[in-house]
Each structure stands twice: as C-alpha cells, then as structure tokens.
XYZ file of C-alpha atoms in Angstrom:
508
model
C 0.000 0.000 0.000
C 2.595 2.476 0.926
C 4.555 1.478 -2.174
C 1.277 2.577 -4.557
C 0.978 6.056 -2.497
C 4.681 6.234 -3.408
C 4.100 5.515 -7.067
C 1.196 8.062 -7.328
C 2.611 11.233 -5.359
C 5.366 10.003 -7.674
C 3.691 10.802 -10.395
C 1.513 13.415 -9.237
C 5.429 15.286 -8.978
C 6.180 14.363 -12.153
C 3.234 15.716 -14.193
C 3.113 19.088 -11.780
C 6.587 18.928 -12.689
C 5.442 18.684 -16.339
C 2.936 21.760 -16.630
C 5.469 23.821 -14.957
C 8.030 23.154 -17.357
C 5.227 23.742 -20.350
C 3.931 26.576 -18.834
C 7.523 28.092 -18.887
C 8.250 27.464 -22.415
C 4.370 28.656 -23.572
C 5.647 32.172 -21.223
C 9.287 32.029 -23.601
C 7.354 31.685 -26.733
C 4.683 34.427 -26.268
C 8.089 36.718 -25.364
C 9.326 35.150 -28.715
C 6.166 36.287 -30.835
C 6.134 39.262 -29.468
C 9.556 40.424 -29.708
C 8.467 39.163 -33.791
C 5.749 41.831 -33.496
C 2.794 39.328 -33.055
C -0.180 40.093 -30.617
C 0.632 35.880 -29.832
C 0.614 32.632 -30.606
C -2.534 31.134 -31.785
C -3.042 27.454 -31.812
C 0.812 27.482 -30.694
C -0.358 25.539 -27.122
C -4.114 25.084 -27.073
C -4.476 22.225 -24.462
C -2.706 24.010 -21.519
C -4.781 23.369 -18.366
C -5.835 26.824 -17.143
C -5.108 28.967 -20.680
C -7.465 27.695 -23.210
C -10.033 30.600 -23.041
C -6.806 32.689 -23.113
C -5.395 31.182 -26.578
C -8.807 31.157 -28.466
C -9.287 34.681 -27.620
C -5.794 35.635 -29.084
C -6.504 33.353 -31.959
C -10.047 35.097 -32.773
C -8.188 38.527 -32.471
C -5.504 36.887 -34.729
C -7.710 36.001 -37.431
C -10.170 39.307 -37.684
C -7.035 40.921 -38.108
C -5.439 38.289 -40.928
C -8.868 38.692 -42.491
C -9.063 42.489 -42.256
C -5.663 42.804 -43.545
C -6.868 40.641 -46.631
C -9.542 42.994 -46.873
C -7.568 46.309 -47.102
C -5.174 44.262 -49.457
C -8.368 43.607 -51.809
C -9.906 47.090 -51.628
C -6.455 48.568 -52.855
C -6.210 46.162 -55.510
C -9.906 46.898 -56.606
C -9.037 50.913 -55.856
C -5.675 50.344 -58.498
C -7.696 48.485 -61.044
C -10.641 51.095 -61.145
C -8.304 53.689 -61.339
C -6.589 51.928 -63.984
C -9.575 51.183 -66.240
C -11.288 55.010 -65.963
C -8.039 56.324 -67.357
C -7.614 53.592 -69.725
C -11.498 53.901 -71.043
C -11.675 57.852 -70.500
C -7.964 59.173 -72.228
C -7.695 56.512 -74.654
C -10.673 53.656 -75.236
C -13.359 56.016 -76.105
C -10.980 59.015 -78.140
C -10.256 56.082 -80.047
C -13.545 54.521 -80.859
C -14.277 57.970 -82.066
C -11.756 58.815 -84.308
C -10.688 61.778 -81.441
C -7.335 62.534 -80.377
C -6.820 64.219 -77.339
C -3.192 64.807 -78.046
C -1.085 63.006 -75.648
C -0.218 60.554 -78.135
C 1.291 63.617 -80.362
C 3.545 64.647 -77.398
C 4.252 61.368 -76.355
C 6.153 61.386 -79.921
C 7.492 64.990 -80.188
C 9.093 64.037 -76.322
C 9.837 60.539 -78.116
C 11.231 62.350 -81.318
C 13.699 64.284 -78.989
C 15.155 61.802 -76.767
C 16.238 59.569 -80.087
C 17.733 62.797 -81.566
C 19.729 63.482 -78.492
C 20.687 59.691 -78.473
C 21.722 59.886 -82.135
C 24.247 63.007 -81.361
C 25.678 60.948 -78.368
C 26.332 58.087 -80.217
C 27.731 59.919 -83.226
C 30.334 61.630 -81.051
C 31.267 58.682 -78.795
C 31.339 56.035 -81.736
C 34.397 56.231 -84.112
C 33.420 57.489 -87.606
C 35.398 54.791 -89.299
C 33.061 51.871 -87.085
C 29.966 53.156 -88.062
C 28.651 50.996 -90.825
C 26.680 52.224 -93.545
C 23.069 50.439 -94.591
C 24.065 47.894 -96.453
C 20.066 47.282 -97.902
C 19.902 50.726 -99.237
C 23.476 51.861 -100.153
C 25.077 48.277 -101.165
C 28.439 46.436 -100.366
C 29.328 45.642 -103.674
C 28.550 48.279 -106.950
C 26.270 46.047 -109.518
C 26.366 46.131 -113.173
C 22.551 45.945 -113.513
C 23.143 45.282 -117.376
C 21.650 42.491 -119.356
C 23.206 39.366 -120.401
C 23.623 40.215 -123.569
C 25.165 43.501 -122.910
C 27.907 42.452 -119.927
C 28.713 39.460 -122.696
C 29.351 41.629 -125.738
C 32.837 42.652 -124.254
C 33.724 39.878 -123.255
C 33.516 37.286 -126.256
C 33.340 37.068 -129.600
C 31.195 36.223 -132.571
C 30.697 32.470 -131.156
C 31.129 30.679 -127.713
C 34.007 31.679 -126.472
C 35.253 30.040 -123.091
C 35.545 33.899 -121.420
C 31.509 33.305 -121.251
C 32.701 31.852 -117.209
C 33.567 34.926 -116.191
C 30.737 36.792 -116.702
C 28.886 33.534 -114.970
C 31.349 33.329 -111.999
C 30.960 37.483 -111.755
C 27.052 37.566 -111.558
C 27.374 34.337 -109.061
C 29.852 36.100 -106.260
C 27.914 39.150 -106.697
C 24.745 36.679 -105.263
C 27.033 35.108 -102.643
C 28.391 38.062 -101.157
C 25.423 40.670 -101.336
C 21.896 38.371 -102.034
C 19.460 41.077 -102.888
C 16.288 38.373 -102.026
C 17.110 36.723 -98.844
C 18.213 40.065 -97.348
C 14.425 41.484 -97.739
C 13.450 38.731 -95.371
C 15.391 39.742 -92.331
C 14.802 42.997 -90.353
C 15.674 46.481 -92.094
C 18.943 47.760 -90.510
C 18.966 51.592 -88.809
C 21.776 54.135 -89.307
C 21.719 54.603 -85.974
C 20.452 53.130 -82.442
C 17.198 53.977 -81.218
C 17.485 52.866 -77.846
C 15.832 49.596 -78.452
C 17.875 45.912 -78.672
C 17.703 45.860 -82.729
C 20.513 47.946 -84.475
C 23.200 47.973 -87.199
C 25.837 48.458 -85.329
C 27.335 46.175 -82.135
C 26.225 47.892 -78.812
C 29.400 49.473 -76.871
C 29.626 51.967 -73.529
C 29.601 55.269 -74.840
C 28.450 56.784 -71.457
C 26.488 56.713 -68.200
C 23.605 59.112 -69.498
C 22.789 57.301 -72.672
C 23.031 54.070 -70.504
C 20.588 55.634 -67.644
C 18.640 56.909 -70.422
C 18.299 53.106 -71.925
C 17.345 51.591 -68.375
C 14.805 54.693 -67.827
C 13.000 53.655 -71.727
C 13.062 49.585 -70.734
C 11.110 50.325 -67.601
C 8.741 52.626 -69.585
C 8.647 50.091 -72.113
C 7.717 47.115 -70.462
C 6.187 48.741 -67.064
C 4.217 51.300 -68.424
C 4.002 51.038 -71.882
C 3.331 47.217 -72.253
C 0.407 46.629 -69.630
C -1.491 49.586 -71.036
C -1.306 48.138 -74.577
C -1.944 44.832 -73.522
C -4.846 46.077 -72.037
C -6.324 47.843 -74.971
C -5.119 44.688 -77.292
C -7.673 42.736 -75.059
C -10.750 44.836 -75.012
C -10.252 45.774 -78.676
C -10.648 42.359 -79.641
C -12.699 41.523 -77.128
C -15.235 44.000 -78.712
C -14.520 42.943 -82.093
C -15.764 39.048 -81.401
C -18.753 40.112 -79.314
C -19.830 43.178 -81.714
C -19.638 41.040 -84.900
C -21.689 38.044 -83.309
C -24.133 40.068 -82.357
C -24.557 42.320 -85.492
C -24.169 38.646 -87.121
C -28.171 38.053 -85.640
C -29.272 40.754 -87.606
C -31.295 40.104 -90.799
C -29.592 41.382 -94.273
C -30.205 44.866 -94.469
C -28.311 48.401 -94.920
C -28.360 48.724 -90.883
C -26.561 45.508 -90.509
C -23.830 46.819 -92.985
C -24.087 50.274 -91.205
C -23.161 48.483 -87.610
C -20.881 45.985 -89.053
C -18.525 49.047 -90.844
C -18.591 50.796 -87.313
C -17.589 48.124 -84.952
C -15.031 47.088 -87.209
C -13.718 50.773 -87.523
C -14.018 51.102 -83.544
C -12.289 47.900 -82.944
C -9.456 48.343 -85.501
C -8.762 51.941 -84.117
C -8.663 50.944 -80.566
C -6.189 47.955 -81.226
C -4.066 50.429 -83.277
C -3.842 52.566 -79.709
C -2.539 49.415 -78.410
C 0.256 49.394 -80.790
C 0.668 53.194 -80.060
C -0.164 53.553 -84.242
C 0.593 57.252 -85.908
C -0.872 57.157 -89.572
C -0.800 59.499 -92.566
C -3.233 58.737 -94.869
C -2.525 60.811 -98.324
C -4.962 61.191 -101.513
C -7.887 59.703 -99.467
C -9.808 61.050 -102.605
C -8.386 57.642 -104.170
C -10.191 55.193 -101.455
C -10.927 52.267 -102.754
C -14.855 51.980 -103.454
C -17.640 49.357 -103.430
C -17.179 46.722 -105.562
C -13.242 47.460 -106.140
C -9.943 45.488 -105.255
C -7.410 46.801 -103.073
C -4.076 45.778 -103.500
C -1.486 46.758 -101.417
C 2.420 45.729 -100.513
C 2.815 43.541 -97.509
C 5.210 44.017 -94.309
C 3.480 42.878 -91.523
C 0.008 41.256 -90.437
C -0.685 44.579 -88.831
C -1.344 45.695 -92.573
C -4.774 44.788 -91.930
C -5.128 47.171 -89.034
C -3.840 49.715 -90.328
C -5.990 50.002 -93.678
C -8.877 48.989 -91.816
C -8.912 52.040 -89.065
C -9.519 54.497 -92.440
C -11.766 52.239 -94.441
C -13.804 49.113 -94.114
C -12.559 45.945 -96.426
C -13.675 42.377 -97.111
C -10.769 40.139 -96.186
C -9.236 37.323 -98.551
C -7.511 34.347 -96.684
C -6.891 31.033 -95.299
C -9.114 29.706 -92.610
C -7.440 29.579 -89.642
C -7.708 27.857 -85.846
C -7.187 28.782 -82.202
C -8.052 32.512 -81.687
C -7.582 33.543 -84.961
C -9.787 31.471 -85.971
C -12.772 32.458 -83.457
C -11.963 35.932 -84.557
C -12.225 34.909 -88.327
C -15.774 33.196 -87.017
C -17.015 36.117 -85.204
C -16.309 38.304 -88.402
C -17.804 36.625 -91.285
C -21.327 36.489 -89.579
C -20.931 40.689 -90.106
C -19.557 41.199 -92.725
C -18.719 39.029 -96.289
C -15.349 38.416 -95.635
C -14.054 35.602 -98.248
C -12.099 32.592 -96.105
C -10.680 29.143 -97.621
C -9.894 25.975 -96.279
C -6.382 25.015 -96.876
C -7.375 22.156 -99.776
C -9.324 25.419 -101.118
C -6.530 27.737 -101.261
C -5.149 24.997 -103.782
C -7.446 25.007 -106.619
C -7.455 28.722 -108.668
C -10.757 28.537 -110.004
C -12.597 27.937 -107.240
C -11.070 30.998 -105.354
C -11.472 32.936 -108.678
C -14.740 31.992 -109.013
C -15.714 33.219 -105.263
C -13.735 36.473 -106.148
C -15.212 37.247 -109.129
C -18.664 36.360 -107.403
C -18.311 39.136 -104.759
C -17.165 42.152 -106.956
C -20.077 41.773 -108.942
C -21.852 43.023 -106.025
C -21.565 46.522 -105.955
C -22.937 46.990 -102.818
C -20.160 44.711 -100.906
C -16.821 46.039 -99.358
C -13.981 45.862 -101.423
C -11.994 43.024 -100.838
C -8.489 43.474 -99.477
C -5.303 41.542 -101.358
C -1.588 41.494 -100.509
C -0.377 39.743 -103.905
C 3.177 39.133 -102.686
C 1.533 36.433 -100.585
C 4.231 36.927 -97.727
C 5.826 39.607 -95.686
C 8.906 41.786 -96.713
C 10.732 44.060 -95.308
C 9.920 47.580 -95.253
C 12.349 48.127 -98.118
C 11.100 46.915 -101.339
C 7.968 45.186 -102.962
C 8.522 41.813 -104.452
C 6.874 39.621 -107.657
C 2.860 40.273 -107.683
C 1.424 37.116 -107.968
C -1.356 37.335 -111.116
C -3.883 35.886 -109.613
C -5.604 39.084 -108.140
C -5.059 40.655 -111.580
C -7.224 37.580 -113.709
C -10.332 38.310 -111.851
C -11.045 41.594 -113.539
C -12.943 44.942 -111.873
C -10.856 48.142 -110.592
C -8.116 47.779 -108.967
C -6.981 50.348 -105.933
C -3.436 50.618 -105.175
C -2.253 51.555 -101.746
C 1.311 51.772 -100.823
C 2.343 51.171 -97.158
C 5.378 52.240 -95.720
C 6.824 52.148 -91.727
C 9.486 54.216 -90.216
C 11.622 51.659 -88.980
C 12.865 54.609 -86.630
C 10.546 53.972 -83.991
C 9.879 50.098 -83.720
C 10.106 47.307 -86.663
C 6.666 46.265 -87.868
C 7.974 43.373 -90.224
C 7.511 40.253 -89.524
C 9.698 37.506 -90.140
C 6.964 34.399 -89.905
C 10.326 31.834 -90.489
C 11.965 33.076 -86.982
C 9.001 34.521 -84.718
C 5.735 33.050 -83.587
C 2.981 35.359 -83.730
C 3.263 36.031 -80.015
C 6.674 36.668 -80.229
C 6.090 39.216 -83.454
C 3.205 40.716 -80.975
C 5.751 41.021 -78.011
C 8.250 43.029 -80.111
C 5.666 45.326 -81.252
C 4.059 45.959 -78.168
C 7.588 46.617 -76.415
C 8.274 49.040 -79.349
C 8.506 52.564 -79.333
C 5.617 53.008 -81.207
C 3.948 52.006 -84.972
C 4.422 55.300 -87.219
C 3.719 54.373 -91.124
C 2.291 56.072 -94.186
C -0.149 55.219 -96.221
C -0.880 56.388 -100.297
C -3.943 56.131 -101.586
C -3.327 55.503 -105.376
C -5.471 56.623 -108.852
C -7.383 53.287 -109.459
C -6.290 51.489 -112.386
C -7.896 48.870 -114.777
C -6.348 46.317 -117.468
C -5.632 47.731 -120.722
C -6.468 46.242 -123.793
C -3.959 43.718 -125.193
C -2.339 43.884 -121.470
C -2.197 40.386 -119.810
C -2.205 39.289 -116.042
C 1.105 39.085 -115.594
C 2.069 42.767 -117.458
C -0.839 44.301 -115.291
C 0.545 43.131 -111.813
C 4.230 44.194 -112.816
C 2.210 47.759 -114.053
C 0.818 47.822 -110.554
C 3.474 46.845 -108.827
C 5.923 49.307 -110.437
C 3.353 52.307 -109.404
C 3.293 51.157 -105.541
C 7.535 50.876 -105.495
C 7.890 54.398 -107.083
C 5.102 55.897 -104.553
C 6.156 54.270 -101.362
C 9.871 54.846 -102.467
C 10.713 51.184 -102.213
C 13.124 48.870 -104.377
C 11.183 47.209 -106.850
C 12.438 43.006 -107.542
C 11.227 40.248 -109.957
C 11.469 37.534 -107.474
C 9.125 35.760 -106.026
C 8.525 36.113 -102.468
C 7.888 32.510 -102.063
C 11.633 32.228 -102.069
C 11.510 33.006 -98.262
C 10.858 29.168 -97.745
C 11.367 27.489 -100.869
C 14.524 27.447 -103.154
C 14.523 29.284 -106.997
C 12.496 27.575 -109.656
C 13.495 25.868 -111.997
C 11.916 28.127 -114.509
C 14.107 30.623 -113.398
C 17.466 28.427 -114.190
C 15.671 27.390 -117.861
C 15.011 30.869 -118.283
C 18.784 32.409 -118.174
C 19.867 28.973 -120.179
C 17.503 29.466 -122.438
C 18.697 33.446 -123.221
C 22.267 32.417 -122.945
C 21.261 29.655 -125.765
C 19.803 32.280 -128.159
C 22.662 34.151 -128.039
C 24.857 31.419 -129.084
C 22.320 30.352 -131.676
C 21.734 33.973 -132.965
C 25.131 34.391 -133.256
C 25.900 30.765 -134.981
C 23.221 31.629 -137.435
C 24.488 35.249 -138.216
C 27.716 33.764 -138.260
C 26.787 31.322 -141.558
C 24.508 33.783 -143.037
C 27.943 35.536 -143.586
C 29.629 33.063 -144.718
C-alpha cells in the first residue's frame, strides 16, 4: 500500500513537474512572438490546463485581423484596377472609338522624337566614324552592273562561244554570294543609328552613363508602363470585335446591318491600333478604294490589316485559320462578307477565282483586301505580284504602305518569330508610325495580260512608297529558286549562241 501512495505522489510530482516546465516554455514563446511583433501565438499551445479561453481569444483577435488585412489588401487592388480602367477607357478607349485625339499621343512622340535625336548626337560623337557601318540594304556592299546578259557578254567574247563566257557567270554568281538582294528582304531592315531599343546595325558598346541611364529609364517605360497599357487595350479591342460582330451577325440582311458591321469594325481596328501606339498618314484619301473594287497593297506585316482597316472598311481574302484567330475569323464573317478558304481550297485557282469574281459583282459589298506578294517583306522593297488578283477583272486600288523603322520594326519575319513573339516586339516598341498612299485606281488595258498588269501595278506602288522594286518571287523566303528561273537564263544564254551561230553562216 505504501509502495502505490509512493508511485502516485510520484507521479503526481512528475506531471506538476510537467505543466510547470510547459507553462515556462508557452511564457518564452509568447516573449518570442512578441519580440516578432505578433499580438501571440494562436493554436501554438491550445491544451494548456488553465489557458485555453486565453489562446482562443488571441486566436479570434488573430484572425479578424489576418482577415481584415486581406480585406484592405483587396480594396487597394480593386481601388488600383478602377483607377486603372477610368483612365484607360476615359484618355484613350473612347478618343479612339471615335476617331478623337486628345493629343497626348502627339507629345508622347514629339518628347519621343527628342530623346532619339539626343541619343543619335551621343552616339555619333562617342562612336568612331570609321566603325559606323553604312546600310548595307539601301546603299550596297558591292557596286552592280545591272546590265543584261547580252550587254555584260558583248565585251567579253566574240562572234561564237568563247570560253571567257565563265567569267561573266562566276561574276554575276559572287555578286549573289556576297550581297543576295532576295534573302536580305526577309530579315529585319537595318537603322543608321540606335534607337534605344535591342535591334541595331551596329554592335552595342559603352559610350556613357547618361545614354546608358537613359536606356534603363525607356526599358522600364517600355515594359512597365508602356506594355500593360497596350496589352490592355489589345484585349478589349478584340474583345469587342468578337462580341460586336456576333451580335450584329443576328441581324437580318439589311443596310443597318452593314451600317453596324462598318462601325464596330472601324471602332475595334482603331482601338487595337492605340494598343500598338499607331501614328498614320493617310494621303490622296480622294483615291479610297470603293464598293465593288480590289485593293491591292504591298505587304510588311500582319498589322497591314489594321492599319488600312482604321480608315476604311474591307472584305478580307484568306486562309481559314484555328485557335483565336480562328474564333476571330468566325465572329467576323457572320458581319460582314469576308471571303475565307480551307487550306485544300486555297489549292485550286478557279474555285477561289470563281468566289472572287462572285463578290465584286456586287456593288454593294466592301472591297476586298489583297496582298499579292503572298508573304511579308521588309519595309524596303515590294517583291513579284502574284497574277492571280489581276485575272479576276474589276478596278483595282493601289495603296502603298510604308513604316518608319525609326521607332519600332513592324515586319515580320513568320520563319523566326511566332505570332506572339512578333506581338511582343511590337508591343515593347517605341511606337507604330507608317504612311499610307492612296493611289489613282487602275484597270487592265487592252492587249495587257495578267502578268504585265501586276508588274504595271506593282511598279506604281515601289515608285510611290519609295521602295526597291524586284522580280522575285517572295515565295523564295521558304522554298529554293524555280526551276523556270534556271531554264530561263539557259535558255537566253542559248539564243545568243544560236543567234550568233546563225548570223555567223549567213555571212559566210
């Protein structure tokens, strides 16, 4: 018996032994959380004998104020994002669906034009006059002799085939290697000098701190400012353009369906120009194309779209496509007649002639919008027209498009950048400042085939835009030089020989 009183005032020490010792640490560890600068310890030691109402009160004080802190942390969010919005939909969303300028996009770009002047005289007096290249695209490497085959031969051989004919070969063939006047019009158009973005013609080097502050200081604006506000306008623009169309889409045939469909796709195309912070001359808008017309026009970027759409409503010409373009394509066509082909149609000519010629024999439709290079180039020069667009017969509007490359790079290079990609470069830009020339419209003379007429065309678009006008085809961006090409030059080097053989015994 007295052993069992032992055991259990034995253990009746031991456990008062045991709260003591947890009371102690529970008193260390509320001096812990609040040296942290906690009110305490909730749920840190909630079976203590003698402090349970004591911890859930701290831990009901401890969550009204997690939870109230949470709140404050959403109203400021909501208070940012309202704030956000009202200036986004009051300086720039509704200007824009208006056609309005309030003007801070004009001295965004005189304060713009400035800064890249300033940079320009930096970096001409800290860079070395004999490291500054020149632009290769416009001024050339190498001096061509533009001359025909039959002229750059005449000096060099004689009456019949003489084995000098090489060098004239071997010439023309470096002159390809070490200047190639095609592939070059598929890479980005090089700048005389820097504009403060990551693209230039000439390797970055220290010239000093301020230009290098003055770099940091436009990559914050350009990604922190800059990029969220046009990201934002990106969204609702095309937000508005899928839910405008679709709805106008419900409407039966009439002239108030055409009437809405023009003016949400004006609205929508404006405010998606904003996001790409878009300056546009338009010249000779007397020359517009009209009802029942074809617009053809030289192609640098997808953007082309955009950009001839914010002045002037146009039926679109393409391939079907999927994802979001495709929803967008969708939305569009229930609005307005806009002509789209699956990719086994793109294949067969008559069918897309047919469906061509179909919808400009309606005078009352848009006219339909063409890029006959069929890919993008440049900026610098306007490649082969395919004929197509010329066989199918009406008026035919010219436009001419041309960017300053000064303030961002609107060409697209579809063999090295996604389309997000493309979108992020543009949207981290400067800003999208282009012309556009509205030309006289012009029709197929008589005698005058497909081919002559889009070279005629062509020609008048190169000499108005200023750019450099080539025979190639601009399917050479993917694919290598047809064989027609090759037959062709063997075939005029032939004629020579044979002209020449037959002069030669006509002589004799």
């Amino acid at each position: 018996m007295k052993e069992r009183l032992g055991r259990v005032e034995h253990s009746g020490r031991g456990t008062e032994a045991n709260r003591g010792e947890c009371r102690e640490a529970a008193a260390a560890a509320a001096l812990t959380f609040r040296g942290l600068g906690l009110r305490s310890a909730p749920a840190a030691l909630p079976g203590l004998p003698g402090d349970r109402a004591t911890s859930r009160s701290d831990l009901h004080r401890g969550s009204l104020e997690r939870v109230r802190r949470a709140m404050d942390g959403a109203d400021l969010a909501g208070k940012i994002l309202s704030t956000w919005l009202t200036l986004v939909l009051g300086l720039i969303l509704l200007p824009s669906a208006f056609g309005v300028s309030l003007g801070i996009s004009e001295i965004y770009m005189k304060i713009l034009v400035k800064t890249l002047e300033w940079a320009t005289i930096r970096i001409e007096k800290g860079t070395p006059k004999e490291s500054v290249l020149k632009n290769s695209a416009s001024v050339g490497i190498i001096q061509r002799d533009e001359s025909p085959m039959e002229k750059g031969l005449s000096g060099l051989r004689g009456r019949d085939f003489e084995l000098s004919d090489v060098f004239y070969f071997s010439k023309k063939g470096l002159e390809a290697i070490v200047e190639d006047e095609v592939t070059q019009r598929f890479s980005s158009e090089e700048l005389v000098s820097w504009n403060l973005l990551t693209r230039t013609n000439i390797n970055f080097q220290y010239i000093s701190l301020r230009l290098t502050m003055v770099w940091v200081l436009g990559v914050l604006v350009r990604y922190c400012v800059l990029l969220p506000l046009r990201v934002t306008l990106a969204f609702i623009g095309i937000s508005l353009l899928v839910i405008g169309t679709t709805l106008v889409g419900q409407l039966p045939d009439s002239s108030l369906k055409n009437w809405l469909s023009e003016l949400v796709h004006l609205t929508c195309c404006r405010i998606c120009v904003r996001s790409l912070s878009g300056t546009i001359h338009y010249h000779n808008k007397q020359y517009r194309p009209q009802k029942g017309g074809i617009c053809v026009a030289n192609h640098t970027s997808p953007i082309d779209v955009l950009i001839l759409t914010t002045d002037g409503c146009y039926a679109m010409v393409g391939q079907v496509h999927g994802g979001l373009m495709g929803i967008i394509q969708r939305a569009m066509v229930k609005a307005c007649p806009h002509v789209w082909f699956e990719r086994s149609e793109m294949k067969d000519r008559h069918l897309v002639t047919k469906r061509l010629k179909e919808h400009i024999a309606d005078k009352k439709k848009l006219p339909i919008l063409i890029f006959p290079e069929g890919t993008c180039i440049n900026n610098t020069s306007v490649m082969m027209f395919k004929k197509g667009s010329f066989e199918i017969g009406g008026t035919i509007h010219p436009v001419a498009i041309k960017y300053n490359p000064q303030f961002g790079d609107a060409f697209w290079n579809s063999s090295k950048y996604n389309m997000v990609s493309y979108l992020l470069r543009m949207m981290t830009s400067w800003a999208i400042v282009c012309d556009v020339w509205y030309m006289p419209p012009m029709t197929r003379e008589e005698g005058e085939d497909a081919v002559q007429f889009a070279n005629r065309v062509k020609s008048a678009i190169a000499v108005q835009g200023g750019l450099t006008e080539l025979p190639w085809d601009g399917g050479l961006k993917r694919g290598k030089v047809k064989d027609t090409f090759k037959e062709e030059q063997q075939k005029n080097y032939s004629k020579m020989i044979v002209g020449n053989g037959s002069l030669n015994s006509e002589s004799d």
